[in-house]
mmCIF file of C-alpha atoms in Angstrom:
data_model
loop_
_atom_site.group_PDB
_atom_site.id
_atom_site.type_symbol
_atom_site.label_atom_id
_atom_site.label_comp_id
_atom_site.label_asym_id
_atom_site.label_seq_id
_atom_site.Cartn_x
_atom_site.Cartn_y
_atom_site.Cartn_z
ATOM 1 C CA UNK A 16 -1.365 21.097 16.991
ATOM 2 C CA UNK A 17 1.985 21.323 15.223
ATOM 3 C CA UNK A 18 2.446 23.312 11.924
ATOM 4 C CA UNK A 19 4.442 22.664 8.958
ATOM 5 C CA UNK A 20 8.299 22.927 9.511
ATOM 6 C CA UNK A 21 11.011 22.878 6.714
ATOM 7 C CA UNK A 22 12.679 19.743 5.090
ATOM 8 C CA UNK A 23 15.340 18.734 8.532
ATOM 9 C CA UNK A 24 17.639 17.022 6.000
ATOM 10 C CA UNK A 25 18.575 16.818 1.963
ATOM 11 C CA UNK A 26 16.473 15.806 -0.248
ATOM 12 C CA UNK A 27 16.429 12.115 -0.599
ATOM 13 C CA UNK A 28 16.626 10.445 -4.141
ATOM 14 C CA UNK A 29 13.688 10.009 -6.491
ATOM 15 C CA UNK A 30 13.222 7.659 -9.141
ATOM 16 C CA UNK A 31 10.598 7.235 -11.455
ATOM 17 C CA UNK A 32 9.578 3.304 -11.454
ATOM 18 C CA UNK A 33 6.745 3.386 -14.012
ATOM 19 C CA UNK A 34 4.240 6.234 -15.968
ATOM 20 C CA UNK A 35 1.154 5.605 -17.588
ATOM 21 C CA UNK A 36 -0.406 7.472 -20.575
ATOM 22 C CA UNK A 37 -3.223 9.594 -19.751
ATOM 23 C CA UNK A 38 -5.702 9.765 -18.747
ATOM 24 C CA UNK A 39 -4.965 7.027 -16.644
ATOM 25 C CA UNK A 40 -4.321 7.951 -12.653
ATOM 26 C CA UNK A 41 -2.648 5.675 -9.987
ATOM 27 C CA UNK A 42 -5.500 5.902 -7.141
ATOM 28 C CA UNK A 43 -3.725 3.689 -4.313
ATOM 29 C CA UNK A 44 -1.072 1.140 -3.809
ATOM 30 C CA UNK A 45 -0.153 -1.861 -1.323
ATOM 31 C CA UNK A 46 2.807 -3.470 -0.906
ATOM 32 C CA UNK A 47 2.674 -7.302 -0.938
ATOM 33 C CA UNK A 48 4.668 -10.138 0.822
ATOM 34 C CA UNK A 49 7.174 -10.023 -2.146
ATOM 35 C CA UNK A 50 8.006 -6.937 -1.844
ATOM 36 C CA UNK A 51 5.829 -6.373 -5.008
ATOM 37 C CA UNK A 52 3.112 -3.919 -5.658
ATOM 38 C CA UNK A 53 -0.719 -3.674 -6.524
ATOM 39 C CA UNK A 54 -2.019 -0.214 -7.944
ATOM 40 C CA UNK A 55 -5.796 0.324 -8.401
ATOM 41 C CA UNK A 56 -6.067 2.393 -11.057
ATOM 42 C CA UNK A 57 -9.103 5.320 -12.612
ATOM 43 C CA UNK A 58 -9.239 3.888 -15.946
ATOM 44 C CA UNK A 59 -11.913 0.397 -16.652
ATOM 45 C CA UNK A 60 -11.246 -0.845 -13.145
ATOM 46 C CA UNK A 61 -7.940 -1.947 -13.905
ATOM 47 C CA UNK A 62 -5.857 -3.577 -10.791
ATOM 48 C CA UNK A 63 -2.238 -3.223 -11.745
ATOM 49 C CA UNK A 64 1.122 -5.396 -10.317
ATOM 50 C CA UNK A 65 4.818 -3.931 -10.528
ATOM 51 C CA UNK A 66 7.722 -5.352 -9.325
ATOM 52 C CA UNK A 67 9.923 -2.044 -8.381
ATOM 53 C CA UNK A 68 13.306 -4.182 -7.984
ATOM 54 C CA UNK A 69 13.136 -5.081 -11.527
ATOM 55 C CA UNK A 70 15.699 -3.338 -14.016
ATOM 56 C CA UNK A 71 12.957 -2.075 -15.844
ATOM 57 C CA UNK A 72 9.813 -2.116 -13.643
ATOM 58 C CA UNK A 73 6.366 -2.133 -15.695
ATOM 59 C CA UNK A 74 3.087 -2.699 -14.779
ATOM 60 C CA UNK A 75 1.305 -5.831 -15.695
ATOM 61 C CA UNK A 76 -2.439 -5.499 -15.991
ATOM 62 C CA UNK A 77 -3.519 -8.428 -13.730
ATOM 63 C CA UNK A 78 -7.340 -8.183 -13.582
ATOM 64 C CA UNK A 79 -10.341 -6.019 -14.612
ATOM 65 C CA UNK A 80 -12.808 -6.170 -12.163
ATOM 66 C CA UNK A 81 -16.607 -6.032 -12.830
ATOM 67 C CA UNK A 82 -18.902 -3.292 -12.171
ATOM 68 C CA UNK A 83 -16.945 -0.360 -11.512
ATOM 69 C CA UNK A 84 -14.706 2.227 -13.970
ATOM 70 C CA UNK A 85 -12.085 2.971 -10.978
ATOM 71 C CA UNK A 86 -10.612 1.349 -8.032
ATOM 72 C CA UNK A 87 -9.574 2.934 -5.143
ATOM 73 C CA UNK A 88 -8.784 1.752 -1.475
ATOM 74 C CA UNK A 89 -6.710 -1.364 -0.484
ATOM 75 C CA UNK A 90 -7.389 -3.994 2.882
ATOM 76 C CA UNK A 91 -5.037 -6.978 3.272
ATOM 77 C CA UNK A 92 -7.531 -9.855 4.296
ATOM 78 C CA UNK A 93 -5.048 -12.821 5.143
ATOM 79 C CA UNK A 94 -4.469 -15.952 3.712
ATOM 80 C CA UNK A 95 -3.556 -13.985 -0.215
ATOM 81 C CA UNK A 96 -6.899 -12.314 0.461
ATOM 82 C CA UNK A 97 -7.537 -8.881 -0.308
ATOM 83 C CA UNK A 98 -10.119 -6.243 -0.453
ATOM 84 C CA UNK A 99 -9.792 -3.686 -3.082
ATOM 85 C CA UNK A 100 -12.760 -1.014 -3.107
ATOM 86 C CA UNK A 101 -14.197 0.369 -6.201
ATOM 87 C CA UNK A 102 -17.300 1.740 -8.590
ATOM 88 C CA UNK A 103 -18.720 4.282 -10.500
ATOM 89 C CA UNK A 104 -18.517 7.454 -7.872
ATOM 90 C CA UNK A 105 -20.834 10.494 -8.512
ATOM 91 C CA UNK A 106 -19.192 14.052 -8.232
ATOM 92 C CA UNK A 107 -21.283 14.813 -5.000
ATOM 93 C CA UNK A 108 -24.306 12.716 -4.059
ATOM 94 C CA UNK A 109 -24.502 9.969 -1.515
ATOM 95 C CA UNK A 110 -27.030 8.165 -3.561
ATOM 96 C CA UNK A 111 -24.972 5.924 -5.526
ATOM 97 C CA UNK A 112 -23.550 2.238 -5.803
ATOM 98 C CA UNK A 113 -20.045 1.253 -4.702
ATOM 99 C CA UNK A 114 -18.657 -2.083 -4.388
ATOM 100 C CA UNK A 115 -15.639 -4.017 -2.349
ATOM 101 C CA UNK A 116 -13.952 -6.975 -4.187
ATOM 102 C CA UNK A 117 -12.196 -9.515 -3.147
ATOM 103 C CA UNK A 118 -8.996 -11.037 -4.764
ATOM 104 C CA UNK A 119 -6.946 -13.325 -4.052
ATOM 105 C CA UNK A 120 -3.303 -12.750 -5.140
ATOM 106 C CA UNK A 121 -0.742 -15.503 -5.502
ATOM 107 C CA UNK A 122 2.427 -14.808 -6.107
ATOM 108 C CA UNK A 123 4.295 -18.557 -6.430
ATOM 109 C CA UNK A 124 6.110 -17.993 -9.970
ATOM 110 C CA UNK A 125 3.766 -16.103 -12.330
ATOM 111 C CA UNK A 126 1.674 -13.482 -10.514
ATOM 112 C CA UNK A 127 -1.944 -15.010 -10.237
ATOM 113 C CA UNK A 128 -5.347 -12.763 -9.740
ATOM 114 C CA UNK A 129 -8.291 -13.763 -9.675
ATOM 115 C CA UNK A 130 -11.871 -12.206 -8.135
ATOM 116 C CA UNK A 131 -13.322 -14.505 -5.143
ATOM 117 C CA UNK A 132 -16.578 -12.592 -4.604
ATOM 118 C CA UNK A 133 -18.230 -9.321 -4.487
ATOM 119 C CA UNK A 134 -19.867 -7.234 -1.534
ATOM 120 C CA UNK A 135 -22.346 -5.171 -2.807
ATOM 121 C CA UNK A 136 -22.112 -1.249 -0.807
ATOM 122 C CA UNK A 137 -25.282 0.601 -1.995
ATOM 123 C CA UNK A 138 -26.160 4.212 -0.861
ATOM 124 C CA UNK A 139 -22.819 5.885 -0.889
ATOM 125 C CA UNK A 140 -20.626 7.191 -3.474
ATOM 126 C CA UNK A 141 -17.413 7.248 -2.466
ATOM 127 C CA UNK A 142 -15.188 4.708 -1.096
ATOM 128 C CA UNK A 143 -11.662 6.072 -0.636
ATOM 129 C CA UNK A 144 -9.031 4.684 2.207
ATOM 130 C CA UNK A 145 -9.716 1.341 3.629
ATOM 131 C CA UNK A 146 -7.853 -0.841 6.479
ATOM 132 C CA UNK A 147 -8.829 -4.051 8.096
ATOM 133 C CA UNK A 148 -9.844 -4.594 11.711
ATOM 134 C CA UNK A 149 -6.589 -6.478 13.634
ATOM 135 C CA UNK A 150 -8.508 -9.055 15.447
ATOM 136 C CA UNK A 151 -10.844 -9.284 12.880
ATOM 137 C CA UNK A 152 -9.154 -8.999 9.654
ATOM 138 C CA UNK A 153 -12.194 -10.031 7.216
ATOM 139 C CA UNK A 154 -13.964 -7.063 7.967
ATOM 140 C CA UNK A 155 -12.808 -3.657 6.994
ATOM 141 C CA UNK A 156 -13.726 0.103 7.500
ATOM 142 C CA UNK A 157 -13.760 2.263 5.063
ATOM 143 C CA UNK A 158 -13.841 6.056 4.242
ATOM 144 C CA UNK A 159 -17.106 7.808 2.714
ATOM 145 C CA UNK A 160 -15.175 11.045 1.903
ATOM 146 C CA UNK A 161 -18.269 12.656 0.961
ATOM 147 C CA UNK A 162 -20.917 11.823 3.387
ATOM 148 C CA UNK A 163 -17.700 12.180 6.312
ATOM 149 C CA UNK A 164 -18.363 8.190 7.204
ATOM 150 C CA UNK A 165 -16.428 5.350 8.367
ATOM 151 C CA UNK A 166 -18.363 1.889 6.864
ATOM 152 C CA UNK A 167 -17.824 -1.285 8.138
ATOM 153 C CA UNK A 168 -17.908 -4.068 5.688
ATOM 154 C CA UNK A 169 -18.088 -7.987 6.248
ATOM 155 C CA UNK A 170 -16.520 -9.448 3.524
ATOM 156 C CA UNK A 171 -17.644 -13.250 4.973
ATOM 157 C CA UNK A 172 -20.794 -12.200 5.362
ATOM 158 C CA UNK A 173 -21.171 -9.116 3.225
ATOM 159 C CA UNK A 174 -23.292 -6.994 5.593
ATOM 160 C CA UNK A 175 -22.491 -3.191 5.721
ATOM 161 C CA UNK A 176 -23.232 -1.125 8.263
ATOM 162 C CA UNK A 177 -21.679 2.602 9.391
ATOM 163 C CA UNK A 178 -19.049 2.279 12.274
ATOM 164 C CA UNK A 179 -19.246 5.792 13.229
ATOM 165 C CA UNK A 180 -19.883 9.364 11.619
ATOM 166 C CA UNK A 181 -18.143 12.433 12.955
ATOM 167 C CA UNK A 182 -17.391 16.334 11.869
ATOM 168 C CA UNK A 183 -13.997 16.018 11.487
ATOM 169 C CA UNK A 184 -14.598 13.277 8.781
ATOM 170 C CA UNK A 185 -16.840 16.013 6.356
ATOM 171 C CA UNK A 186 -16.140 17.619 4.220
ATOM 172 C CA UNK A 187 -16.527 20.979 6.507
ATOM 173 C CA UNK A 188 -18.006 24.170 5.192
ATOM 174 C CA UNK A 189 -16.347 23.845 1.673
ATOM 175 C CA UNK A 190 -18.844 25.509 -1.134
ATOM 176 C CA UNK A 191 -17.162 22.749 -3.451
ATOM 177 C CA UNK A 192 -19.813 20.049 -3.629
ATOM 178 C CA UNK A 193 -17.310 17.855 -4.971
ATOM 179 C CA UNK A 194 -14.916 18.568 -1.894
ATOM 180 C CA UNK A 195 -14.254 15.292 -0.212
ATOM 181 C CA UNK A 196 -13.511 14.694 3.363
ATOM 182 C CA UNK A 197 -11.913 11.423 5.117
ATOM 183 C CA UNK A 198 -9.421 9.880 2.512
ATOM 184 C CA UNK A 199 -6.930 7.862 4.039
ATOM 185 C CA UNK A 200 -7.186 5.261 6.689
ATOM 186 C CA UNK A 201 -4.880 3.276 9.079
ATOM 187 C CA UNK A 202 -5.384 1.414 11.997
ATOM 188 C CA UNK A 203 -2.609 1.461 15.020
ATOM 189 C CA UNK A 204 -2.164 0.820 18.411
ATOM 190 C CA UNK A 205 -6.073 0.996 19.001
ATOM 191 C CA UNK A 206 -6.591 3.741 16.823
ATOM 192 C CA UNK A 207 -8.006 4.967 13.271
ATOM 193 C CA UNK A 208 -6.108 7.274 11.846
ATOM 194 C CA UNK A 209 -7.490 9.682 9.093
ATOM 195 C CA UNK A 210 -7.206 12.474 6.430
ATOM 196 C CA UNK A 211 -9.266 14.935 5.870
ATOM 197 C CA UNK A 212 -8.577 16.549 2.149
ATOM 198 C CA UNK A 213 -11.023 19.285 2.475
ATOM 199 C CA UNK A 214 -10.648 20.483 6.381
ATOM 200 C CA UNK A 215 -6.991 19.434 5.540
ATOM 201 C CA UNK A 216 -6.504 17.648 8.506
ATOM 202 C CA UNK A 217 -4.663 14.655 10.091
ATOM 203 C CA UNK A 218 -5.736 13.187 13.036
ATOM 204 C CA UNK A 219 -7.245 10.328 15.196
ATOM 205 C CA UNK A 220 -10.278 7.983 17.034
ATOM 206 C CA UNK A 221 -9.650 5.517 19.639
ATOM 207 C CA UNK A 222 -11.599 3.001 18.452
ATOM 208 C CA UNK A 223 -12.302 -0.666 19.773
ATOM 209 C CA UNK A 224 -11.970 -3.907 18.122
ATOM 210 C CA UNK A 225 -15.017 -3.591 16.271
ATOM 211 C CA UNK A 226 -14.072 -0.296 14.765
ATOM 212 C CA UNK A 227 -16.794 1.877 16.964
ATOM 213 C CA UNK A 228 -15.236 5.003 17.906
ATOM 214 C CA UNK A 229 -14.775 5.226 21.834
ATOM 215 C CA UNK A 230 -13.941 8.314 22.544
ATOM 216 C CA UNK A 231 -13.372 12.341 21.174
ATOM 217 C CA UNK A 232 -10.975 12.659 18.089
ATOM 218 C CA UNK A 233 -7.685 14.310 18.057
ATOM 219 C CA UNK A 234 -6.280 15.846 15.138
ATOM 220 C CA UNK A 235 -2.691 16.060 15.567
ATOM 221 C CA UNK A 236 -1.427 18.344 12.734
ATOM 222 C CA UNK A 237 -2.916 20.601 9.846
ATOM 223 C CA UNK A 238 -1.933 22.561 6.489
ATOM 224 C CA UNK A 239 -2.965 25.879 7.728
ATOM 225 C CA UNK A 240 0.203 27.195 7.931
ATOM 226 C CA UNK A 241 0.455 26.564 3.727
ATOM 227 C CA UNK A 242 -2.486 28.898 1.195
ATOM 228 C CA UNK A 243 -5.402 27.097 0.413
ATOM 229 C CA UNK A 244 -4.600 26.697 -3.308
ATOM 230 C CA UNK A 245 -5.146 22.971 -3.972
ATOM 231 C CA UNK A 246 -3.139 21.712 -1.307
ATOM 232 C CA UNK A 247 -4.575 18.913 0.656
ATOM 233 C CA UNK A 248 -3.729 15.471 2.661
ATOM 234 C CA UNK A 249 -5.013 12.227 0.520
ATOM 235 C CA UNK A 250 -3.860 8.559 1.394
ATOM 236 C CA UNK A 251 -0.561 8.212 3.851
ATOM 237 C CA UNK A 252 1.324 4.862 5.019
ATOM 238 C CA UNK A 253 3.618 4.630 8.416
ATOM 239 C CA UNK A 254 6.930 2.987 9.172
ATOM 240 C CA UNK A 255 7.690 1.027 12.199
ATOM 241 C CA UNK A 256 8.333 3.854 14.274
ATOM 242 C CA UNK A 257 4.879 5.495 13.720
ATOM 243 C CA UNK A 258 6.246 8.134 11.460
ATOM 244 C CA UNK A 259 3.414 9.224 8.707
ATOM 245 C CA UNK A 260 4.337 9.433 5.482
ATOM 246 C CA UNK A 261 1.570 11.475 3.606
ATOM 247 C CA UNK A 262 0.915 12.411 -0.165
ATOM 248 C CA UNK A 263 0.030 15.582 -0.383
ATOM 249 C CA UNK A 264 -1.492 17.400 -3.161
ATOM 250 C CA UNK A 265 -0.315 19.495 -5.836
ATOM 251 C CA UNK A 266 3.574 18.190 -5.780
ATOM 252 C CA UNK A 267 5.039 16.854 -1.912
ATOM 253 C CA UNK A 268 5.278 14.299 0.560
ATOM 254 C CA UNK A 269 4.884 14.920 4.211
ATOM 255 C CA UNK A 270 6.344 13.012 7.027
ATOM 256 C CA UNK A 271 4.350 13.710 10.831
ATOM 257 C CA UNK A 272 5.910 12.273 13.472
ATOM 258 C CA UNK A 273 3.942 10.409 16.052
ATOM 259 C CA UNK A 274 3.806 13.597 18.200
ATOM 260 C CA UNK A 275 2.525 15.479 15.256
ATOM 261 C CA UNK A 276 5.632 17.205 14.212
ATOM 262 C CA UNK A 277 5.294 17.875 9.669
ATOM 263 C CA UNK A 278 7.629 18.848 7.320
ATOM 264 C CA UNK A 279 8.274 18.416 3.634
ATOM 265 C CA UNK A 280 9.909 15.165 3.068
ATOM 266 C CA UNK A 281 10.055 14.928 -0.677
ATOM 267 C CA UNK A 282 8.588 16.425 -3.751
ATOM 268 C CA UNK A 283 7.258 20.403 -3.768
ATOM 269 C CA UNK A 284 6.966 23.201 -6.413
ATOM 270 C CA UNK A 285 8.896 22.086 -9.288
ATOM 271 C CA UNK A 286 8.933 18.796 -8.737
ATOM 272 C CA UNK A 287 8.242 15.473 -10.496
ATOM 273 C CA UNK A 288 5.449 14.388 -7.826
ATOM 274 C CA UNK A 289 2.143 15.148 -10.240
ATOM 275 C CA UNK A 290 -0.418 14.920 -8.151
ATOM 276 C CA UNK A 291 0.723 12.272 -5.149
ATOM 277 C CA UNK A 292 -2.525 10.167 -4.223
ATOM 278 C CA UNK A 293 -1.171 7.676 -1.978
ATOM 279 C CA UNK A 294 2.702 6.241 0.196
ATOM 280 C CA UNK A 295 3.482 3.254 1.252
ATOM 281 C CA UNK A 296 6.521 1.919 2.541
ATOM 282 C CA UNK A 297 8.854 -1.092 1.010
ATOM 283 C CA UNK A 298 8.941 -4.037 2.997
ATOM 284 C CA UNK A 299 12.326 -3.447 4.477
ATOM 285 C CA UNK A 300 11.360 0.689 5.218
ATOM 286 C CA UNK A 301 14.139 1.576 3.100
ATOM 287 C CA UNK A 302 12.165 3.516 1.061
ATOM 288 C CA UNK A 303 8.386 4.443 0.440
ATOM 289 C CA UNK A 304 6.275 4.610 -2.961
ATOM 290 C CA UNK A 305 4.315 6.950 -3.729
ATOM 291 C CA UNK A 306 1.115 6.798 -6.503
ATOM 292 C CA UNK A 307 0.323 9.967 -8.237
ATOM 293 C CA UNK A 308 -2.272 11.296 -10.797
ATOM 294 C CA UNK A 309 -0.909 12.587 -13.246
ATOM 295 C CA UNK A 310 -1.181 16.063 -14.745
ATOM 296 C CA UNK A 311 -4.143 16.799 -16.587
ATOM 297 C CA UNK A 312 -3.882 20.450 -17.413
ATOM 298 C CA UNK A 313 -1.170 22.737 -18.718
ATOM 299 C CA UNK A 314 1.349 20.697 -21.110
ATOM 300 C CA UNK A 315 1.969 18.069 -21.354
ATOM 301 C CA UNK A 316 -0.514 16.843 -19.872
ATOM 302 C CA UNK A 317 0.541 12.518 -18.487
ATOM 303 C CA UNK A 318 -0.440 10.116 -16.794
ATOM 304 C CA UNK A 319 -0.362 8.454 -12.865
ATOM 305 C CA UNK A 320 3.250 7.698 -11.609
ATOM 306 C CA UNK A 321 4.689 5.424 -9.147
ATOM 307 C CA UNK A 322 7.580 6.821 -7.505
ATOM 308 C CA UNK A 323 10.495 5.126 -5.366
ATOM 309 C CA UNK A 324 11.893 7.678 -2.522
ATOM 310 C CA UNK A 325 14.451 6.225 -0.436
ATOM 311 C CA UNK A 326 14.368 6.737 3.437
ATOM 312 C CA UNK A 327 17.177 7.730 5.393
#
């Protein structure tokens, strides 16, 4: 397993596209067709749309969906379809409610939102990273960070059943029984790739075209070479090339090449990145965004970010 090297080039520029007040935190974001962006948000279950090539980006409050008081993971469906999970998660028990709506987005003139139908996901409390199947983009998986299991959801038929569970998806041996496990999600190539915030891990599952995992899991790089003091792996998008781009808690971004190779590729101490939750990259990979939390000790306290790094 590769450790953490340092940055291999200068820093690349930063912007700032948008803040919110606090308390508000940016969970997750996805990149549309446009070029545009959707941000699920902590605050009423508020799904957010930016433009970030506009002079003065801002984010226009497109829906409030039912149910939930935050959003979280992200699934492109097809057709303007989406999946966007979300609900009312409980600090550490798997005995809750969460749901996965789905949206359809149209962006002809004036953006357009509006809430199709709902899959109900009962006994689990956390919903975090989520990516549709390739050959069968309607249903998704999706990562229960705290009972360390990939669901499978049906939005056509909204049945819900659990792909697969696995150790390296827990949260480990933590004493924290808030510490979550499996965060982020991608599929590529035939396999699920994954976070783990509390083992701090990043790694991998073959999987098949239903999403069952087919054979043993390979993590491909850690954060053991950095102290244990809040740092940790959340949600992570890649480029063309299979390079990772990871948020990475308190303050960075990490890029891990497809042969597991990390370093720092933006942010770190003293930076503007408060808290990074999620990356994605721009349409044309010329840059990625990144979605933070915000800062909600120490002064002054703010709220969730969305950042513009550029890329090469």
């Amino acid at each position: 397993m590769a450790s953490l090297s340092p940055p291999s080039q200068a820093a690349p520029q930063v912007s700032q596209l948008f803040q919110f007040t606090y308390p508000t935190a940016v969970q997750n974001l996805f990149s549309l067709p446009n070029g545009c962006l959707l941000l699920s948000t902590s605050i009423n279950a508020d799904l957010y749309y930016i433009n970030p090539e506009a002079l003065y980006p801002s984010a226009q409050n497109v829906i409030t969906l039912p149910g939930s008081i935050a959003l979280t993971g992200f699934a492109a469906l097809g057709d303007g379809f989406y999946a966007v999970s979300g609900g009312a998660p409980t600090p550490s028990s798997r005995e809750g409610d969460m749901q996965v709506y789905i949206i359809k987005v149209e962006t002809e003139g004036d953006v357009n939102v509006t809430l199709d139908h709902i899959v109900a996901v009962p006994g689990t409390s956390s919903m975090d990273g989520m990516a549709a199947l390739p050959e069968y983009p309607h249903t998704v998986l999706s990562a229960d960070a705290i009972g360390g299991r990939i669901l499978r959801i049906d939005t056509a038929d909204s049945s819900v059943s659990v792909a697969f569970e696995h150790a390296a998806l827990k949260p480990g041996d933590s004493t924290d029984a808030s510490a979550r496990g499996v965060k982020g999600l991608k599929i590529r190539d035939g396999y699920l790739y994954f976070t783990n915030s509390a083992q701090r891990t990043f790694g991998r599952f073959p999987i098949d075209t239903k999403g069952t995992n087919t054979g043993d899991v390979e993590i491909l790089t850690h954060l053991d070479d950095i102290p244990n003091d809040g740092v940790s792996y959340d949600d992570f998008g890649f480029d063309s090339e299979g390079n990772a781009f990871v948020a990475v808690h308190p303050s960075s971004v990490h890029k891990i090449t497809p042969d597991g190779a990390q370093s720092v590729f933006a942010g770190g101490v003293n930076s503007n990145f408060l808290g990074p939750t999620s990356v994605v990259l721009s349409n044309n990979e010329k840059s990625i965004y990144v979605s933070t939390a915000g800062e909600d000790t120490g002064f002054p306290i703010s709220g969730g970010q969305v950042l513009k790094v550029q890329v090469g």
